[in-house]
């Protein structure tokens, strides 16, 4: 996929800062938005084109109800056209919460003496992964504080452990990472361990605001963080995830920042981010910060729809930070990945006692439904919960561009693989009522499979029923 370069005030140079605060505000403050212009921009997005900053500002500035509804409907249509009924499931696994930074918003900040500090031992890591495999998880994101102990070698070792643990029919087939930014050599080290996506959230793209939340530690360096995924690219790690923590600064600015980051990566490396995350600040131990920029549910829904339209090719992640009713709604607007059965207190997947102590987690989650309940409820909506990891393992790198730009790709690969991984789940982990429902949903979704693939898929489904695992196209 070739991207059309755009010219902004700060030119796109690899490993150099690219955010011009005045330019972004200029777009927000001086872009007119009429219902007609909003329709034009939505049409451009439905034509599978990423939007530029001026066009995103048109959507952000849409004030009338009709335009806001049109944006949501546009996002809904784009999601249906490009991503179909699939929704990818994963689980976060917190490996260590020691941290030398002091991010105002985070329960793991160094100054929080209330926080119970812990790094999983080798044995505990294995127990956690076994517990995750026992409920059917196949995709993880490993999460770490920023601490000298969590070196690239340490991270790589935890990734190798995750891949090595096999319990029953369980195995982890994709490990993503959310950790502090690394240098080029460090990114190389974790890439070699076979990671999927490396996520680094900029938190806020506004340099001055950033300073106020990150007074000490390595994270105080705005530019080092902003260019971290450039270093990943330089290391050959082209599968990266960006994000902003909503509530630190004006949401409109952050949406523009995420799009500017996207076009920077496209311009320098001809590859956009694999995923975009948009966490909102949640309650945390010793959280003490102003609420001026906190984002209402209404604005949040709107900004998710805008992001969907702005970057049609990118996966969008919505975590259990958000409550069920919002997650259900936002899946319809183009969220493509959610976590399920989430527990964020260190060691809590394998510990018998429920552990929801704020002092032990990074923040409070708002959707603690078990994985099977989430799957069951997705099936009620005829959605296809998917544990697919096929592209990345079949060497089809840049898969999100293929889903997006190769005609028929979803019907040939994504839907059949979603069906195969769901079938495995139904056979190995689902209670009877979910299994029954699941097989019906698989049948319903057969219509979405390429005609030439259907017969092969049916054969493979028979094999899954006979106990063969890890079949994919
Ligand atoms: N320590 C690494 C770092 O800061 O990049 C790893 C990421 S941190 C464990 C994961 C993300 O959680 C942060 O990047 C931040 O966006 C988010 N986060 C921190 N505190 C939060 C809170 N109170 N509510 C919601 N999200 C929060
Ligand atoms: Fe540490 Fe990350 Fe929390 Fe900041 S967000 S205090 S770096 S764990």
Short mmCIF file of N, CA, C and O and ligand atoms in Angstrom, two decimals, residues 94 96 98-99 101 103-108 143-146 178-181 199-203 219 225 243-246 248 279-285 287 289 321 362-364, ligand 1:
data_model
loop_
_atom_site.label_atom_id
_atom_site.label_comp_id
_atom_site.label_asym_id
_atom_site.label_seq_id
_atom_site.Cartn_x
_atom_site.Cartn_y
_atom_site.Cartn_z
N UNK A 94 -0.38 -8.45 33.41
CA UNK A 94 0.59 -7.56 34.05
C UNK A 94 1.74 -8.38 34.60
O UNK A 94 1.54 -9.27 35.43
N UNK A 96 4.87 -6.90 35.75
CA UNK A 96 5.57 -6.25 36.86
C UNK A 96 5.13 -4.81 36.99
O UNK A 96 4.93 -4.13 35.98
N UNK A 98 6.72 -2.46 39.13
CA UNK A 98 7.71 -1.51 39.66
C UNK A 98 7.85 -0.39 38.64
O UNK A 98 7.80 -0.65 37.43
N UNK A 99 8.01 0.83 39.13
CA UNK A 99 8.12 1.91 38.16
C UNK A 99 8.92 3.07 38.71
O UNK A 99 8.74 3.47 39.87
N UNK A 101 8.97 6.02 37.13
CA UNK A 101 8.35 7.27 36.70
C UNK A 101 7.29 7.70 37.70
O UNK A 101 6.97 6.97 38.64
N UNK A 103 4.00 9.25 36.75
CA UNK A 103 2.87 9.76 35.98
C UNK A 103 1.70 10.03 36.94
O UNK A 103 1.25 9.12 37.63
N UNK A 104 1.24 11.25 36.93
CA UNK A 104 0.21 11.69 37.89
C UNK A 104 -0.98 10.74 37.96
O UNK A 104 -1.55 10.51 39.02
N UNK A 105 -1.37 10.20 36.79
CA UNK A 105 -2.63 9.49 36.67
C UNK A 105 -2.55 8.01 37.02
O UNK A 105 -3.55 7.32 37.06
N UNK A 106 -1.35 7.49 37.26
CA UNK A 106 -1.17 6.04 37.30
C UNK A 106 -0.96 5.50 38.71
O UNK A 106 -0.17 6.05 39.48
N UNK A 107 -1.61 4.40 39.02
CA UNK A 107 -1.48 3.78 40.33
C UNK A 107 -0.09 3.20 40.57
O UNK A 107 0.28 2.92 41.71
N UNK A 108 0.67 3.01 39.52
CA UNK A 108 2.02 2.43 39.67
C UNK A 108 3.11 3.48 39.87
O UNK A 108 4.29 3.16 39.96
N UNK A 143 2.14 -6.47 30.06
CA UNK A 143 2.24 -5.07 30.49
C UNK A 143 3.28 -4.94 31.61
O UNK A 143 3.32 -5.79 32.51
N UNK A 144 4.07 -3.89 31.55
CA UNK A 144 5.17 -3.68 32.50
C UNK A 144 5.24 -2.21 32.90
O UNK A 144 4.97 -1.33 32.09
N UNK A 145 5.67 -1.94 34.14
CA UNK A 145 6.04 -0.58 34.51
C UNK A 145 7.37 -0.24 33.85
O UNK A 145 7.93 -1.06 33.10
N UNK A 146 7.87 0.95 34.12
CA UNK A 146 9.19 1.28 33.56
C UNK A 146 10.22 1.19 34.69
O UNK A 146 10.20 2.00 35.63
N UNK A 178 2.99 -3.98 25.97
CA UNK A 178 2.83 -2.56 26.32
C UNK A 178 3.85 -2.28 27.41
O UNK A 178 3.70 -2.72 28.55
N UNK A 179 4.89 -1.60 27.03
CA UNK A 179 5.99 -1.34 27.97
C UNK A 179 6.60 0.01 27.65
O UNK A 179 6.23 0.65 26.66
N UNK A 180 7.56 0.38 28.47
CA UNK A 180 8.24 1.66 28.22
C UNK A 180 8.95 1.62 26.87
O UNK A 180 9.35 0.55 26.41
N UNK A 181 9.13 2.78 26.26
CA UNK A 181 9.85 2.83 24.98
C UNK A 181 11.27 2.31 25.12
O UNK A 181 11.92 2.50 26.15
N UNK A 199 3.12 -1.69 21.74
CA UNK A 199 2.34 -0.47 21.94
C UNK A 199 3.08 0.52 22.82
O UNK A 199 3.63 0.14 23.85
N UNK A 200 3.09 1.78 22.41
CA UNK A 200 3.51 2.86 23.30
C UNK A 200 2.46 3.96 23.16
O UNK A 200 2.23 4.45 22.05
N UNK A 201 1.83 4.34 24.25
CA UNK A 201 0.86 5.43 24.18
C UNK A 201 1.58 6.74 24.48
O UNK A 201 2.34 6.83 25.44
N UNK A 202 1.30 7.75 23.68
CA UNK A 202 1.94 9.04 23.93
C UNK A 202 1.32 9.72 25.15
O UNK A 202 1.88 10.66 25.67
N UNK A 203 0.21 9.24 25.59
CA UNK A 203 -0.58 9.81 26.71
C UNK A 203 -1.19 11.14 26.28
O UNK A 203 -2.38 11.20 26.08
N UNK A 219 10.34 8.98 31.52
CA UNK A 219 9.14 9.33 30.76
C UNK A 219 8.95 10.85 30.64
O UNK A 219 8.11 11.31 29.86
N UNK A 225 9.70 9.76 23.87
CA UNK A 225 8.49 8.93 23.78
C UNK A 225 7.82 9.08 22.41
O UNK A 225 7.40 8.11 21.80
N UNK A 243 -1.42 5.36 20.94
CA UNK A 243 -2.57 5.62 21.80
C UNK A 243 -2.43 6.94 22.51
O UNK A 243 -1.33 7.51 22.60
N UNK A 244 -3.55 7.44 22.99
CA UNK A 244 -3.54 8.64 23.83
C UNK A 244 -4.42 8.35 25.03
O UNK A 244 -5.41 7.61 24.91
N UNK A 245 -4.03 8.90 26.16
CA UNK A 245 -4.82 8.72 27.38
C UNK A 245 -5.78 9.89 27.48
O UNK A 245 -5.36 11.03 27.77
N UNK A 246 -7.05 9.64 27.22
CA UNK A 246 -8.01 10.73 27.17
C UNK A 246 -8.37 11.21 28.57
O UNK A 246 -8.67 10.41 29.45
N UNK A 248 -6.28 13.90 29.78
CA UNK A 248 -5.11 14.71 30.16
C UNK A 248 -5.15 16.09 29.51
O UNK A 248 -4.64 17.07 30.06
N UNK A 279 -7.54 4.88 25.73
CA UNK A 279 -8.00 4.72 27.11
C UNK A 279 -8.46 6.05 27.69
O UNK A 279 -7.94 7.10 27.32
N UNK A 280 -9.47 5.97 28.57
CA UNK A 280 -9.85 7.16 29.35
C UNK A 280 -9.35 6.95 30.77
O UNK A 280 -9.34 5.82 31.27
N UNK A 281 -9.00 8.02 31.44
CA UNK A 281 -8.48 7.91 32.81
C UNK A 281 -9.55 7.31 33.72
O UNK A 281 -10.70 7.74 33.71
N UNK A 282 -9.12 6.32 34.49
CA UNK A 282 -10.01 5.68 35.47
C UNK A 282 -9.42 5.85 36.86
O UNK A 282 -8.24 6.16 37.02
N UNK A 283 -10.26 5.59 37.85
CA UNK A 283 -9.81 5.74 39.22
C UNK A 283 -8.59 4.86 39.48
O UNK A 283 -8.48 3.76 38.96
N UNK A 284 -7.68 5.40 40.27
CA UNK A 284 -6.46 4.64 40.59
C UNK A 284 -6.06 4.98 42.01
O UNK A 284 -6.48 6.01 42.55
N UNK A 285 -5.24 4.12 42.62
CA UNK A 285 -4.76 4.39 43.96
C UNK A 285 -3.96 5.70 43.94
O UNK A 285 -3.11 5.91 43.08
N UNK A 287 -4.87 8.59 43.10
CA UNK A 287 -5.14 9.46 41.94
C UNK A 287 -5.58 10.82 42.47
O UNK A 287 -6.51 10.91 43.25
N UNK A 289 -5.92 14.34 40.59
CA UNK A 289 -5.67 15.24 39.45
C UNK A 289 -6.96 15.96 39.05
O UNK A 289 -8.06 15.53 39.38
N UNK A 321 -11.45 -0.99 30.69
CA UNK A 321 -11.58 0.26 31.44
C UNK A 321 -13.02 0.77 31.31
O UNK A 321 -13.52 1.46 32.17
N UNK A 362 -3.35 -1.17 38.41
CA UNK A 362 -2.91 0.13 37.90
C UNK A 362 -4.04 1.16 37.97
O UNK A 362 -3.82 2.34 38.18
N UNK A 363 -5.26 0.68 37.75
CA UNK A 363 -6.45 1.54 37.80
C UNK A 363 -7.63 0.60 37.98
O UNK A 363 -7.45 -0.62 38.02
N UNK A 364 -8.83 1.16 38.04
CA UNK A 364 -10.00 0.30 38.23
C UNK A 364 -10.63 -0.02 36.88
O UNK A 364 -10.83 0.88 36.06
N1 LIG B 1 4.73 1.75 31.91
C1 LIG B 1 4.59 1.73 30.50
C2 LIG B 1 4.30 3.08 29.96
O1 LIG B 1 3.94 3.96 30.74
O2 LIG B 1 4.41 3.25 28.77
C3 LIG B 1 3.57 0.74 30.16
C4 LIG B 1 2.21 1.22 30.04
S1 LIG B 1 1.14 1.47 31.34
C5 LIG B 1 1.35 0.12 32.38
C6 LIG B 1 -0.26 1.26 30.29
C7 LIG B 1 -1.06 2.48 29.98
O3 LIG B 1 -2.07 2.59 30.95
C8 LIG B 1 -0.39 3.83 30.02
O4 LIG B 1 0.31 4.09 28.84
C9 LIG B 1 -1.54 4.78 30.25
O5 LIG B 1 -2.04 5.30 29.03
C10 LIG B 1 -2.62 3.89 30.89
N2 LIG B 1 -3.01 4.34 32.21
C11 LIG B 1 -2.19 4.71 33.22
N3 LIG B 1 -2.93 5.10 34.28
C12 LIG B 1 -4.24 4.99 33.93
C13 LIG B 1 -5.48 5.26 34.60
N4 LIG B 1 -5.54 5.76 35.83
N5 LIG B 1 -6.63 5.01 33.94
C14 LIG B 1 -6.60 4.51 32.68
N6 LIG B 1 -5.47 4.24 32.01
C15 LIG B 1 -4.29 4.48 32.62
#
